[in-house]
Amino acid sequence: GAVVSQHPSWVICKSGTSVKIECRSLDFQATTMFWYRQFPKQSLMLMATSNEGSKATYEQGVEKDKFLINHASLTLSTLTVTSAHPEDSSFYICSARQGLFTDTQYFGPGTRLTVL
Amino acid sequence: QKEVEQDPGPLSVPEGAIVSLNCTYSNSAFQYFMWYRQYSRKGPELLMYTYSSGNKEDGRFTAQVDKSSKYISLFIRDSQPSDSATYLCAMRQGAQKLVFGQGTRLTINP
């Protein structure tokens, strides 16, 4: 089946630093990648959608300058949390979809970010 | 009103029971329907994917979609403790973004 990986799985950083999270589709080319945020016992909240080679589309209320997304290739997308603060601590999950209409989305294992 | 409604539970059943999980939705344009299973501190895992109305079976899992009632279900037969997880329904229209339910926390008791 389709596999999506994320790295790192867990990161702790100091307030004010930047953190980069990688998302890779291992056995398929992802036309579209998605980044979600999930708080404990809550559902997934879509942050942004990115298509390879173009700028990401951010959901309302998500700060573009704080959450930088780069979709440099059909197998790699990165999320950089800039100047992280404790309120950015969360579980970040990426997802990838090969096609547009009929293809399903496959999720990565998630990255737990803790900002001290 | 949320686009997708799902009872968050928690739902607790004995091992071997049949589990029924449900979602209702308001957008009649939804075409693609999915069920994901999410273990604690893990990413969601795709369980079932259906297009339009009807039933789909995969092992112990059966997904049903009733577009006329805007209602989808996931049935788990012969439930096992390893089925304990949060189950998320999700759906979308065309190439648009997935819309998730809140997720139902399920516990299967040995």
PDB file of C-alpha atoms in Angstrom:
ATOM      1  CA  GLY A   1       0.000   0.000   0.000  1.00  0.00           C
ATOM      2  CA  ALA A   2       0.905   3.663  -0.214  1.00  0.00           C
ATOM      3  CA  VAL A   3       3.359   4.796   2.444  1.00  0.00           C
ATOM      4  CA  VAL A   4       3.949   8.304   3.713  1.00  0.00           C
ATOM      5  CA  SER A   5       6.799   9.000   6.105  1.00  0.00           C
ATOM      6  CA  GLN A   6       7.515  11.940   8.360  1.00  0.00           C
ATOM      7  CA  HIS A   7      10.691  13.068  10.008  1.00  0.00           C
ATOM      8  CA  PRO A   8      11.271  13.678  12.809  1.00  0.00           C
ATOM      9  CA  SER A   9       8.630  11.793  14.738  1.00  0.00           C
ATOM     10  CA  TRP A  10       9.235  13.885  17.831  1.00  0.00           C
ATOM     11  CA  VAL A  11      11.018  17.172  18.364  1.00  0.00           C
ATOM     12  CA  ILE A  12      11.586  19.481  21.312  1.00  0.00           C
ATOM     13  CA  CYS A  13      12.827  22.982  20.722  1.00  0.00           C
ATOM     14  CA  LYS A  14      13.289  26.230  22.552  1.00  0.00           C
ATOM     15  CA  SER A  15      10.929  29.136  22.113  1.00  0.00           C
ATOM     16  CA  GLY A  16      11.999  31.384  19.255  1.00  0.00           C
ATOM     17  CA  THR A  17      13.724  28.728  17.193  1.00  0.00           C
ATOM     18  CA  SER A  18      12.533  27.269  13.895  1.00  0.00           C
ATOM     19  CA  VAL A  19      11.702  23.645  13.270  1.00  0.00           C
ATOM     20  CA  LYS A  20      11.472  21.842   9.943  1.00  0.00           C
ATOM     21  CA  ILE A  21       9.322  18.747   9.448  1.00  0.00           C
ATOM     22  CA  GLU A  22       9.704  16.570   6.351  1.00  0.00           C
ATOM     23  CA  CYS A  23       6.975  14.571   4.661  1.00  0.00           C
ATOM     24  CA  ARG A  24       7.781  12.008   1.980  1.00  0.00           C
ATOM     25  CA  SER A  25       5.648   9.747  -0.176  1.00  0.00           C
ATOM     26  CA  LEU A  26       7.771   6.610  -0.432  1.00  0.00           C
ATOM     27  CA  ASP A  27       6.158   4.562  -3.163  1.00  0.00           C
ATOM     28  CA  PHE A  28       4.101   6.997  -5.196  1.00  0.00           C
ATOM     29  CA  GLN A  29       4.287  10.485  -6.583  1.00  0.00           C
ATOM     30  CA  ALA A  30       2.088  12.904  -4.696  1.00  0.00           C
ATOM     31  CA  THR A  31       0.389  15.530  -6.783  1.00  0.00           C
ATOM     32  CA  THR A  32      -0.953  17.130  -3.650  1.00  0.00           C
ATOM     33  CA  MET A  33       0.231  17.152  -0.073  1.00  0.00           C
ATOM     34  CA  PHE A  34      -1.637  18.366   2.970  1.00  0.00           C
ATOM     35  CA  TRP A  35      -0.559  19.495   6.409  1.00  0.00           C
ATOM     36  CA  TYR A  36      -2.778  19.022   9.423  1.00  0.00           C
ATOM     37  CA  ARG A  37      -2.596  19.916  13.055  1.00  0.00           C
ATOM     38  CA  GLN A  38      -4.239  17.849  15.751  1.00  0.00           C
ATOM     39  CA  PHE A  39      -4.828  18.713  19.376  1.00  0.00           C
ATOM     40  CA  PRO A  40      -5.424  15.987  21.991  1.00  0.00           C
ATOM     41  CA  LYS A  41      -8.748  14.220  21.607  1.00  0.00           C
ATOM     42  CA  GLN A  42      -9.703  16.395  18.663  1.00  0.00           C
ATOM     43  CA  SER A  43     -10.039  15.772  14.975  1.00  0.00           C
ATOM     44  CA  LEU A  44      -7.576  16.882  12.320  1.00  0.00           C
ATOM     45  CA  MET A  45      -7.444  20.543  11.378  1.00  0.00           C
ATOM     46  CA  LEU A  46      -6.247  21.263   7.852  1.00  0.00           C
ATOM     47  CA  MET A  47      -3.568  23.918   7.797  1.00  0.00           C
ATOM     48  CA  ALA A  48      -2.617  24.066   4.132  1.00  0.00           C
ATOM     49  CA  THR A  49      -2.671  22.289   0.807  1.00  0.00           C
ATOM     50  CA  SER A  50       0.310  22.240  -1.501  1.00  0.00           C
ATOM     51  CA  ASN A  51       0.791  21.140  -5.079  1.00  0.00           C
ATOM     52  CA  GLU A  52       4.245  20.349  -6.369  1.00  0.00           C
ATOM     53  CA  GLY A  53       5.987  23.404  -7.743  1.00  0.00           C
ATOM     54  CA  SER A  54       3.399  25.940  -6.659  1.00  0.00           C
ATOM     55  CA  LYS A  55       2.662  27.966  -3.561  1.00  0.00           C
ATOM     56  CA  ALA A  56       0.680  26.406  -0.770  1.00  0.00           C
ATOM     57  CA  THR A  57      -2.911  27.355  -0.143  1.00  0.00           C
ATOM     58  CA  TYR A  58      -3.469  28.121   3.514  1.00  0.00           C
ATOM     59  CA  GLU A  59      -6.689  27.685   5.435  1.00  0.00           C
ATOM     60  CA  GLN A  60      -8.286  30.691   7.014  1.00  0.00           C
ATOM     61  CA  GLY A  61      -6.607  31.649  10.262  1.00  0.00           C
ATOM     62  CA  VAL A  62      -3.314  29.900   9.520  1.00  0.00           C
ATOM     63  CA  GLU A  63      -0.357  32.274   9.435  1.00  0.00           C
ATOM     64  CA  LYS A  64       1.540  31.864   6.192  1.00  0.00           C
ATOM     65  CA  ASP A  65       4.700  33.502   7.517  1.00  0.00           C
ATOM     66  CA  LYS A  66       4.759  31.297  10.570  1.00  0.00           C
ATOM     67  CA  PHE A  67       4.074  27.971   8.898  1.00  0.00           C
ATOM     68  CA  LEU A  68       6.204  27.835   5.772  1.00  0.00           C
ATOM     69  CA  ILE A  69       5.389  25.031   3.379  1.00  0.00           C
ATOM     70  CA  ASN A  70       7.547  23.926   0.501  1.00  0.00           C
ATOM     71  CA  HIS A  71       6.558  21.204  -1.946  1.00  0.00           C
ATOM     72  CA  ALA A  72       9.778  20.935  -3.899  1.00  0.00           C
ATOM     73  CA  SER A  73       9.183  17.589  -5.570  1.00  0.00           C
ATOM     74  CA  LEU A  74       6.472  15.003  -6.141  1.00  0.00           C
ATOM     75  CA  THR A  75       7.704  13.041  -3.155  1.00  0.00           C
ATOM     76  CA  LEU A  76       8.737  15.677  -0.632  1.00  0.00           C
ATOM     77  CA  SER A  77       7.021  18.471   1.247  1.00  0.00           C
ATOM     78  CA  THR A  78       8.351  20.372   4.244  1.00  0.00           C
ATOM     79  CA  LEU A  79       6.671  22.370   6.962  1.00  0.00           C
ATOM     80  CA  THR A  80       8.801  24.896   8.819  1.00  0.00           C
ATOM     81  CA  VAL A  81       7.450  26.355  12.020  1.00  0.00           C
ATOM     82  CA  THR A  82       9.247  29.664  12.350  1.00  0.00           C
ATOM     83  CA  SER A  83       9.925  31.375  15.667  1.00  0.00           C
ATOM     84  CA  ALA A  84       8.106  28.654  17.489  1.00  0.00           C
ATOM     85  CA  HIS A  85       6.251  29.386  20.716  1.00  0.00           C
ATOM     86  CA  PRO A  86       4.719  27.068  23.317  1.00  0.00           C
ATOM     87  CA  GLU A  87       1.269  27.509  21.764  1.00  0.00           C
ATOM     88  CA  ASP A  88       2.640  25.915  18.581  1.00  0.00           C
ATOM     89  CA  SER A  89       3.156  22.672  20.477  1.00  0.00           C
ATOM     90  CA  SER A  90       0.959  20.114  18.781  1.00  0.00           C
ATOM     91  CA  PHE A  91       0.806  16.967  16.676  1.00  0.00           C
ATOM     92  CA  TYR A  92       1.489  17.764  13.009  1.00  0.00           C
ATOM     93  CA  ILE A  93       0.445  15.250  10.375  1.00  0.00           C
ATOM     94  CA  CYS A  94       1.064  15.333   6.666  1.00  0.00           C
ATOM     95  CA  SER A  95      -0.938  13.573   4.008  1.00  0.00           C
ATOM     96  CA  ALA A  96      -0.393  12.860   0.342  1.00  0.00           C
ATOM     97  CA  ARG A  97      -2.636  12.179  -2.607  1.00  0.00           C
ATOM     98  CA  GLN A  98      -1.480  10.891  -5.957  1.00  0.00           C
ATOM     99  CA  GLY A  99      -4.238  12.130  -8.217  1.00  0.00           C
ATOM    100  CA  LEU A 100      -6.970  14.695  -8.018  1.00  0.00           C
ATOM    101  CA  PHE A 101     -10.355  13.066  -8.061  1.00  0.00           C
ATOM    102  CA  THR A 102     -10.470   9.392  -7.340  1.00  0.00           C
ATOM    103  CA  ASP A 103      -7.331   8.889  -5.336  1.00  0.00           C
ATOM    104  CA  THR A 104      -7.417   8.621  -1.610  1.00  0.00           C
ATOM    105  CA  GLN A 105      -5.260  10.414   0.900  1.00  0.00           C
ATOM    106  CA  TYR A 106      -2.613   8.584   2.852  1.00  0.00           C
ATOM    107  CA  PHE A 107      -1.325   9.953   6.098  1.00  0.00           C
ATOM    108  CA  GLY A 108       2.093  10.068   7.648  1.00  0.00           C
ATOM    109  CA  PRO A 109       2.724   8.889  11.220  1.00  0.00           C
ATOM    110  CA  GLY A 110       2.785  12.432  12.581  1.00  0.00           C
ATOM    111  CA  THR A 111       5.351  14.639  14.309  1.00  0.00           C
ATOM    112  CA  ARG A 112       4.945  15.683  17.901  1.00  0.00           C
ATOM    113  CA  LEU A 113       6.333  19.173  18.448  1.00  0.00           C
ATOM    114  CA  THR A 114       6.991  20.472  21.943  1.00  0.00           C
ATOM    115  CA  VAL A 115       8.147  24.057  22.309  1.00  0.00           C
ATOM    116  CA  LEU A 116       9.656  24.916  25.665  1.00  0.00           C
TER     117      LEU A 116
ATOM    118  CA  GLN B   1     -24.132  22.955  12.125  1.00  0.00           C
ATOM    119  CA  LYS B   2     -21.024  21.021  11.196  1.00  0.00           C
ATOM    120  CA  GLU B   3     -20.755  19.593   7.712  1.00  0.00           C
ATOM    121  CA  VAL B   4     -19.992  16.166   9.149  1.00  0.00           C
ATOM    122  CA  GLU B   5     -21.361  14.946  12.472  1.00  0.00           C
ATOM    123  CA  GLN B   6     -19.871  12.007  14.320  1.00  0.00           C
ATOM    124  CA  ASP B   7     -20.565  10.903  17.865  1.00  0.00           C
ATOM    125  CA  PRO B   8     -17.249  11.210  19.728  1.00  0.00           C
ATOM    126  CA  GLY B   9     -18.144   8.447  22.159  1.00  0.00           C
ATOM    127  CA  PRO B  10     -16.385   6.980  23.959  1.00  0.00           C
ATOM    128  CA  LEU B  11     -17.794   3.621  22.911  1.00  0.00           C
ATOM    129  CA  SER B  12     -16.880   0.520  24.875  1.00  0.00           C
ATOM    130  CA  VAL B  13     -17.899  -2.995  23.802  1.00  0.00           C
ATOM    131  CA  PRO B  14     -16.862  -6.550  24.727  1.00  0.00           C
ATOM    132  CA  GLU B  15     -14.529  -8.523  22.516  1.00  0.00           C
ATOM    133  CA  GLY B  16     -16.351 -10.333  19.730  1.00  0.00           C
ATOM    134  CA  ALA B  17     -19.195  -7.834  19.519  1.00  0.00           C
ATOM    135  CA  ILE B  18     -20.306  -6.168  16.311  1.00  0.00           C
ATOM    136  CA  VAL B  19     -19.452  -2.482  16.341  1.00  0.00           C
ATOM    137  CA  SER B  20     -21.417   0.113  14.436  1.00  0.00           C
ATOM    138  CA  LEU B  21     -19.926   3.545  13.822  1.00  0.00           C
ATOM    139  CA  ASN B  22     -21.829   6.269  12.032  1.00  0.00           C
ATOM    140  CA  CYS B  23     -21.563   9.708  10.501  1.00  0.00           C
ATOM    141  CA  THR B  24     -24.142  12.050   9.060  1.00  0.00           C
ATOM    142  CA  TYR B  25     -23.415  14.902   6.712  1.00  0.00           C
ATOM    143  CA  SER B  26     -25.167  17.888   5.256  1.00  0.00           C
ATOM    144  CA  ASN B  27     -23.423  18.458   1.908  1.00  0.00           C
ATOM    145  CA  SER B  28     -25.172  16.395  -0.747  1.00  0.00           C
ATOM    146  CA  ALA B  29     -22.275  17.032  -3.135  1.00  0.00           C
ATOM    147  CA  PHE B  30     -19.924  14.735  -1.226  1.00  0.00           C
ATOM    148  CA  GLN B  31     -18.886  11.878  -3.498  1.00  0.00           C
ATOM    149  CA  TYR B  32     -16.018  10.076  -1.833  1.00  0.00           C
ATOM    150  CA  PHE B  33     -16.298   8.548   1.626  1.00  0.00           C
ATOM    151  CA  MET B  34     -13.545   7.180   3.797  1.00  0.00           C
ATOM    152  CA  TRP B  35     -13.000   5.654   7.196  1.00  0.00           C
ATOM    153  CA  TYR B  36      -9.685   6.060   8.950  1.00  0.00           C
ATOM    154  CA  ARG B  37      -8.418   4.377  12.102  1.00  0.00           C
ATOM    155  CA  GLN B  38      -6.087   6.328  14.334  1.00  0.00           C
ATOM    156  CA  TYR B  39      -4.171   4.837  17.217  1.00  0.00           C
ATOM    157  CA  SER B  40      -2.990   7.130  19.970  1.00  0.00           C
ATOM    158  CA  ARG B  41      -0.147   9.396  18.848  1.00  0.00           C
ATOM    159  CA  LYS B  42      -0.124   7.932  15.346  1.00  0.00           C
ATOM    160  CA  GLY B  43      -1.284   9.173  11.969  1.00  0.00           C
ATOM    161  CA  PRO B  44      -4.648   8.038  10.578  1.00  0.00           C
ATOM    162  CA  GLU B  45      -4.644   4.777   8.646  1.00  0.00           C
ATOM    163  CA  LEU B  46      -7.038   4.328   5.736  1.00  0.00           C
ATOM    164  CA  LEU B  47      -9.489   1.493   6.391  1.00  0.00           C
ATOM    165  CA  MET B  48     -12.198   1.858   3.785  1.00  0.00           C
ATOM    166  CA  TYR B  49     -12.785   4.002   0.727  1.00  0.00           C
ATOM    167  CA  THR B  50     -16.075   4.100  -1.119  1.00  0.00           C
ATOM    168  CA  TYR B  51     -17.522   6.103  -3.927  1.00  0.00           C
ATOM    169  CA  SER B  52     -21.228   6.929  -3.960  1.00  0.00           C
ATOM    170  CA  SER B  53     -23.895   4.765  -2.330  1.00  0.00           C
ATOM    171  CA  GLY B  54     -23.630   1.102  -1.510  1.00  0.00           C
ATOM    172  CA  ASN B  55     -21.728  -1.379   0.596  1.00  0.00           C
ATOM    173  CA  LYS B  56     -18.100  -2.397   0.602  1.00  0.00           C
ATOM    174  CA  GLU B  57     -16.624  -5.241   2.573  1.00  0.00           C
ATOM    175  CA  ASP B  58     -13.021  -5.909   3.505  1.00  0.00           C
ATOM    176  CA  GLY B  59     -12.424  -8.702   5.957  1.00  0.00           C
ATOM    177  CA  ARG B  60     -14.144  -7.871   9.229  1.00  0.00           C
ATOM    178  CA  PHE B  61     -14.980  -4.359   8.067  1.00  0.00           C
ATOM    179  CA  THR B  62     -18.029  -3.244   6.097  1.00  0.00           C
ATOM    180  CA  ALA B  63     -18.639   0.308   4.977  1.00  0.00           C
ATOM    181  CA  GLN B  64     -22.086   1.517   3.972  1.00  0.00           C
ATOM    182  CA  VAL B  65     -23.016   4.745   2.255  1.00  0.00           C
ATOM    183  CA  ASP B  66     -26.605   5.960   1.974  1.00  0.00           C
ATOM    184  CA  LYS B  67     -26.497   9.189   0.006  1.00  0.00           C
ATOM    185  CA  SER B  68     -30.267   9.634   0.116  1.00  0.00           C
ATOM    186  CA  SER B  69     -30.113   9.824   3.916  1.00  0.00           C
ATOM    187  CA  LYS B  70     -26.665  11.466   4.004  1.00  0.00           C
ATOM    188  CA  TYR B  71     -25.503   8.744   6.319  1.00  0.00           C
ATOM    189  CA  ILE B  72     -22.447   6.493   6.341  1.00  0.00           C
ATOM    190  CA  SER B  73     -21.581   3.581   8.576  1.00  0.00           C
ATOM    191  CA  LEU B  74     -18.669   1.340   9.417  1.00  0.00           C
ATOM    192  CA  PHE B  75     -19.322  -2.094  10.868  1.00  0.00           C
ATOM    193  CA  ILE B  76     -16.663  -4.157  12.594  1.00  0.00           C
ATOM    194  CA  ARG B  77     -17.423  -7.829  13.054  1.00  0.00           C
ATOM    195  CA  ASP B  78     -15.786 -10.064  15.644  1.00  0.00           C
ATOM    196  CA  SER B  79     -14.182  -7.046  17.269  1.00  0.00           C
ATOM    197  CA  GLN B  80     -10.731  -7.490  18.798  1.00  0.00           C
ATOM    198  CA  PRO B  81      -8.876  -5.523  21.494  1.00  0.00           C
ATOM    199  CA  SER B  82      -6.495  -4.409  18.739  1.00  0.00           C
ATOM    200  CA  ASP B  83      -9.424  -2.582  17.135  1.00  0.00           C
ATOM    201  CA  SER B  84      -9.387  -0.153  20.056  1.00  0.00           C
ATOM    202  CA  ALA B  85      -8.660   3.223  18.466  1.00  0.00           C
ATOM    203  CA  THR B  86     -10.292   6.401  17.277  1.00  0.00           C
ATOM    204  CA  TYR B  87     -12.266   6.015  14.061  1.00  0.00           C
ATOM    205  CA  LEU B  88     -12.610   9.021  11.805  1.00  0.00           C
ATOM    206  CA  CYS B  89     -15.047   9.337   8.943  1.00  0.00           C
ATOM    207  CA  ALA B  90     -14.023  11.643   6.122  1.00  0.00           C
ATOM    208  CA  MET B  91     -15.548  12.714   2.859  1.00  0.00           C
ATOM    209  CA  ARG B  92     -14.968  15.064   0.011  1.00  0.00           C
ATOM    210  CA  GLN B  93     -16.425  16.550  -3.124  1.00  0.00           C
ATOM    211  CA  GLY B  94     -14.338  16.075  -6.235  1.00  0.00           C
ATOM    212  CA  ALA B  95     -10.781  17.251  -5.712  1.00  0.00           C
ATOM    213  CA  GLN B  96     -11.643  19.439  -2.748  1.00  0.00           C
ATOM    214  CA  LYS B  97     -10.293  18.969   0.725  1.00  0.00           C
ATOM    215  CA  LEU B  98     -11.338  16.161   3.017  1.00  0.00           C
ATOM    216  CA  VAL B  99     -13.889  17.010   5.658  1.00  0.00           C
ATOM    217  CA  PHE B 100     -13.527  14.952   8.821  1.00  0.00           C
ATOM    218  CA  GLY B 101     -15.890  13.929  11.511  1.00  0.00           C
ATOM    219  CA  GLN B 102     -14.858  14.465  15.102  1.00  0.00           C
ATOM    220  CA  GLY B 103     -13.808  10.857  15.522  1.00  0.00           C
ATOM    221  CA  THR B 104     -15.267   8.115  17.736  1.00  0.00           C
ATOM    222  CA  ARG B 105     -13.096   6.641  20.472  1.00  0.00           C
ATOM    223  CA  LEU B 106     -13.647   2.898  20.570  1.00  0.00           C
ATOM    224  CA  THR B 107     -12.488   0.468  23.245  1.00  0.00           C
ATOM    225  CA  ILE B 108     -12.829  -3.308  22.856  1.00  0.00           C
ATOM    226  CA  ASN B 109     -12.705  -5.001  26.236  1.00  0.00           C
ATOM    227  CA  PRO B 110     -11.152  -8.515  26.456  1.00  0.00           C
TER     228      PRO B 110
END
